[in-house]
């Protein structure tokens, strides 16, 4: 068994609680499905947002999911690099798994596909 990191990112169209919650849930569900995860195997989830997103804590969306109440979650601001992708939510999920690095499915949705087109393309095939 290893502890692996699973990356994921998505973008929202507007800085609203509804949009942030919806896209956070969608990203997590996609990561869970592609990697066949159970909350019990999750060590922690680190979530970052770009500075233009301040309407909600994405962790709230995860805590409301059945079985995720005890998973350690942390929200933080992304480094504000000029010209970086805006309205972006990123995940780093630490998980206990027997999977190799090559078997891990990283997930990039919406405008965040531009961050890692190599990973976004391989997951869609």
PDB file of C-alpha atoms in Angstrom:
ATOM      1  CA  UNK A   1       0.000   0.000   0.000  1.00  0.00           C
ATOM      2  CA  UNK A   2       1.270   3.456  -0.928  1.00  0.00           C
ATOM      3  CA  UNK A   3       0.146   7.003  -0.269  1.00  0.00           C
ATOM      4  CA  UNK A   4      -0.426   8.647  -3.654  1.00  0.00           C
ATOM      5  CA  UNK A   5      -1.436  12.120  -4.705  1.00  0.00           C
ATOM      6  CA  UNK A   6      -4.316  12.618  -7.097  1.00  0.00           C
ATOM      7  CA  UNK A   7      -4.516  15.989  -8.789  1.00  0.00           C
ATOM      8  CA  UNK A   8      -7.625  17.626 -10.087  1.00  0.00           C
ATOM      9  CA  UNK A   9      -8.820  21.037 -11.154  1.00  0.00           C
ATOM     10  CA  UNK A  10     -11.872  22.747 -12.548  1.00  0.00           C
ATOM     11  CA  UNK A  11     -13.107  26.228 -13.263  1.00  0.00           C
ATOM     12  CA  UNK A  12     -16.359  27.998 -12.492  1.00  0.00           C
ATOM     13  CA  UNK A  13     -18.161  30.531 -14.631  1.00  0.00           C
ATOM     14  CA  UNK A  14     -19.019  32.863 -11.741  1.00  0.00           C
ATOM     15  CA  UNK A  15     -17.981  33.579  -8.166  1.00  0.00           C
ATOM     16  CA  UNK A  16     -21.125  32.292  -6.473  1.00  0.00           C
ATOM     17  CA  UNK A  17     -21.620  29.766  -3.694  1.00  0.00           C
ATOM     18  CA  UNK A  18     -23.877  27.656  -5.907  1.00  0.00           C
ATOM     19  CA  UNK A  19     -21.316  27.478  -8.719  1.00  0.00           C
ATOM     20  CA  UNK A  20     -18.357  26.757  -6.412  1.00  0.00           C
ATOM     21  CA  UNK A  21     -20.258  24.023  -4.570  1.00  0.00           C
ATOM     22  CA  UNK A  22     -21.554  22.438  -7.777  1.00  0.00           C
ATOM     23  CA  UNK A  23     -18.190  22.303  -9.549  1.00  0.00           C
ATOM     24  CA  UNK A  24     -16.356  21.144  -6.407  1.00  0.00           C
ATOM     25  CA  UNK A  25     -18.770  18.228  -6.040  1.00  0.00           C
ATOM     26  CA  UNK A  26     -18.542  17.397  -9.729  1.00  0.00           C
ATOM     27  CA  UNK A  27     -14.722  17.347  -9.633  1.00  0.00           C
ATOM     28  CA  UNK A  28     -14.614  15.143  -6.536  1.00  0.00           C
ATOM     29  CA  UNK A  29     -17.206  12.733  -7.957  1.00  0.00           C
ATOM     30  CA  UNK A  30     -15.200  12.380 -11.159  1.00  0.00           C
ATOM     31  CA  UNK A  31     -11.946  11.719  -9.272  1.00  0.00           C
ATOM     32  CA  UNK A  32     -13.678   9.169  -7.022  1.00  0.00           C
ATOM     33  CA  UNK A  33     -15.279   7.380  -9.985  1.00  0.00           C
ATOM     34  CA  UNK A  34     -12.154   7.238 -12.155  1.00  0.00           C
ATOM     35  CA  UNK A  35      -9.986   6.021  -9.266  1.00  0.00           C
ATOM     36  CA  UNK A  36     -12.580   3.804  -7.519  1.00  0.00           C
ATOM     37  CA  UNK A  37     -12.026   5.561  -4.182  1.00  0.00           C
ATOM     38  CA  UNK A  38     -13.738   5.163  -0.835  1.00  0.00           C
ATOM     39  CA  UNK A  39     -13.614   8.005   1.722  1.00  0.00           C
ATOM     40  CA  UNK A  40     -11.943   5.668   4.249  1.00  0.00           C
ATOM     41  CA  UNK A  41      -8.860   5.441   1.981  1.00  0.00           C
ATOM     42  CA  UNK A  42      -8.454   9.229   1.786  1.00  0.00           C
ATOM     43  CA  UNK A  43      -5.683  10.646   3.995  1.00  0.00           C
ATOM     44  CA  UNK A  44      -6.527  14.289   3.275  1.00  0.00           C
ATOM     45  CA  UNK A  45      -7.679  16.735   0.617  1.00  0.00           C
ATOM     46  CA  UNK A  46      -5.934  20.034   0.008  1.00  0.00           C
ATOM     47  CA  UNK A  47      -8.064  22.479  -1.977  1.00  0.00           C
ATOM     48  CA  UNK A  48      -6.859  25.750  -3.442  1.00  0.00           C
ATOM     49  CA  UNK A  49      -8.807  28.539  -5.090  1.00  0.00           C
ATOM     50  CA  UNK A  50      -7.712  31.482  -7.149  1.00  0.00           C
ATOM     51  CA  UNK A  51      -8.115  34.855  -5.449  1.00  0.00           C
ATOM     52  CA  UNK A  52     -11.163  35.744  -7.542  1.00  0.00           C
ATOM     53  CA  UNK A  53     -13.202  33.019  -5.779  1.00  0.00           C
ATOM     54  CA  UNK A  54     -14.365  34.079  -2.336  1.00  0.00           C
ATOM     55  CA  UNK A  55     -18.079  33.243  -2.267  1.00  0.00           C
ATOM     56  CA  UNK A  56     -17.739  29.839  -0.550  1.00  0.00           C
ATOM     57  CA  UNK A  57     -15.406  27.288   0.987  1.00  0.00           C
ATOM     58  CA  UNK A  58     -15.199  24.315  -1.412  1.00  0.00           C
ATOM     59  CA  UNK A  59     -14.573  22.031   1.578  1.00  0.00           C
ATOM     60  CA  UNK A  60     -18.181  22.620   2.616  1.00  0.00           C
ATOM     61  CA  UNK A  61     -19.393  20.810  -0.510  1.00  0.00           C
ATOM     62  CA  UNK A  62     -17.212  17.801   0.306  1.00  0.00           C
ATOM     63  CA  UNK A  63     -18.192  17.672   3.986  1.00  0.00           C
ATOM     64  CA  UNK A  64     -21.843  17.459   2.983  1.00  0.00           C
ATOM     65  CA  UNK A  65     -21.256  14.237   1.006  1.00  0.00           C
ATOM     66  CA  UNK A  66     -22.173  10.987   2.733  1.00  0.00           C
ATOM     67  CA  UNK A  67     -19.094   9.358   4.275  1.00  0.00           C
ATOM     68  CA  UNK A  68     -16.799  12.374   3.849  1.00  0.00           C
ATOM     69  CA  UNK A  69     -17.556  14.056   7.201  1.00  0.00           C
ATOM     70  CA  UNK A  70     -14.310  12.847   8.852  1.00  0.00           C
ATOM     71  CA  UNK A  71     -11.922  13.265   5.915  1.00  0.00           C
ATOM     72  CA  UNK A  72      -9.389  16.034   6.729  1.00  0.00           C
ATOM     73  CA  UNK A  73      -9.922  18.966   4.350  1.00  0.00           C
ATOM     74  CA  UNK A  74      -7.970  22.205   3.976  1.00  0.00           C
ATOM     75  CA  UNK A  75      -8.698  25.232   1.788  1.00  0.00           C
ATOM     76  CA  UNK A  76      -6.060  27.729   0.734  1.00  0.00           C
ATOM     77  CA  UNK A  77      -5.415  30.447  -1.842  1.00  0.00           C
ATOM     78  CA  UNK A  78      -3.507  29.576  -4.987  1.00  0.00           C
ATOM     79  CA  UNK A  79      -0.308  31.545  -5.661  1.00  0.00           C
ATOM     80  CA  UNK A  80      -1.456  34.698  -7.513  1.00  0.00           C
ATOM     81  CA  UNK A  81       0.671  34.422 -10.667  1.00  0.00           C
ATOM     82  CA  UNK A  82      -0.067  37.077 -13.292  1.00  0.00           C
ATOM     83  CA  UNK A  83      -1.837  35.631 -16.312  1.00  0.00           C
ATOM     84  CA  UNK A  84      -2.736  32.370 -14.547  1.00  0.00           C
ATOM     85  CA  UNK A  85      -6.045  30.626 -15.121  1.00  0.00           C
ATOM     86  CA  UNK A  86      -8.862  32.466 -13.333  1.00  0.00           C
ATOM     87  CA  UNK A  87     -11.828  31.126 -11.331  1.00  0.00           C
ATOM     88  CA  UNK A  88      -9.982  27.874 -10.713  1.00  0.00           C
ATOM     89  CA  UNK A  89     -10.416  25.266  -7.962  1.00  0.00           C
ATOM     90  CA  UNK A  90      -7.621  22.710  -7.549  1.00  0.00           C
ATOM     91  CA  UNK A  91      -7.400  19.505  -5.517  1.00  0.00           C
ATOM     92  CA  UNK A  92      -4.530  17.442  -4.185  1.00  0.00           C
ATOM     93  CA  UNK A  93      -6.054  14.293  -2.741  1.00  0.00           C
ATOM     94  CA  UNK A  94      -3.766  12.062  -0.674  1.00  0.00           C
ATOM     95  CA  UNK A  95      -4.989   8.482  -0.813  1.00  0.00           C
ATOM     96  CA  UNK A  96      -3.843   5.096   0.444  1.00  0.00           C
ATOM     97  CA  UNK A  97      -3.832   2.727  -2.511  1.00  0.00           C
ATOM     98  CA  UNK A  98      -2.128  -0.259  -4.077  1.00  0.00           C
ATOM     99  CA  UNK A  99      -2.209   1.497  -7.476  1.00  0.00           C
ATOM    100  CA  UNK A 100       0.976   2.578  -9.195  1.00  0.00           C
ATOM    101  CA  UNK A 101       1.586   6.205 -10.180  1.00  0.00           C
ATOM    102  CA  UNK A 102       0.709   5.299 -13.786  1.00  0.00           C
ATOM    103  CA  UNK A 103      -2.649   3.873 -12.705  1.00  0.00           C
ATOM    104  CA  UNK A 104      -3.750   7.071 -10.944  1.00  0.00           C
ATOM    105  CA  UNK A 105      -6.310   9.062 -12.936  1.00  0.00           C
ATOM    106  CA  UNK A 106      -5.884  12.818 -12.520  1.00  0.00           C
ATOM    107  CA  UNK A 107      -8.921  14.888 -13.507  1.00  0.00           C
ATOM    108  CA  UNK A 108      -9.095  18.279 -15.217  1.00  0.00           C
ATOM    109  CA  UNK A 109     -12.517  19.686 -16.065  1.00  0.00           C
ATOM    110  CA  UNK A 110     -13.858  22.774 -17.833  1.00  0.00           C
ATOM    111  CA  UNK A 111     -11.238  25.471 -18.449  1.00  0.00           C
ATOM    112  CA  UNK A 112      -8.750  23.671 -16.192  1.00  0.00           C
ATOM    113  CA  UNK A 113      -8.055  21.198 -19.008  1.00  0.00           C
ATOM    114  CA  UNK A 114      -5.605  23.842 -20.245  1.00  0.00           C
ATOM    115  CA  UNK A 115      -3.462  23.349 -17.118  1.00  0.00           C
ATOM    116  CA  UNK A 116      -2.494  19.776 -18.022  1.00  0.00           C
ATOM    117  CA  UNK A 117      -3.677  18.926 -21.534  1.00  0.00           C
ATOM    118  CA  UNK A 118      -1.514  15.790 -21.433  1.00  0.00           C
ATOM    119  CA  UNK A 119      -3.459  14.404 -18.455  1.00  0.00           C
ATOM    120  CA  UNK A 120      -6.852  15.748 -19.523  1.00  0.00           C
ATOM    121  CA  UNK A 121      -6.547  14.113 -22.951  1.00  0.00           C
ATOM    122  CA  UNK A 122      -5.462  10.708 -21.621  1.00  0.00           C
ATOM    123  CA  UNK A 123      -8.400  10.546 -19.212  1.00  0.00           C
ATOM    124  CA  UNK A 124     -10.934  11.252 -21.974  1.00  0.00           C
ATOM    125  CA  UNK A 125      -9.734   8.473 -24.289  1.00  0.00           C
TER     126      UNK A 125
END
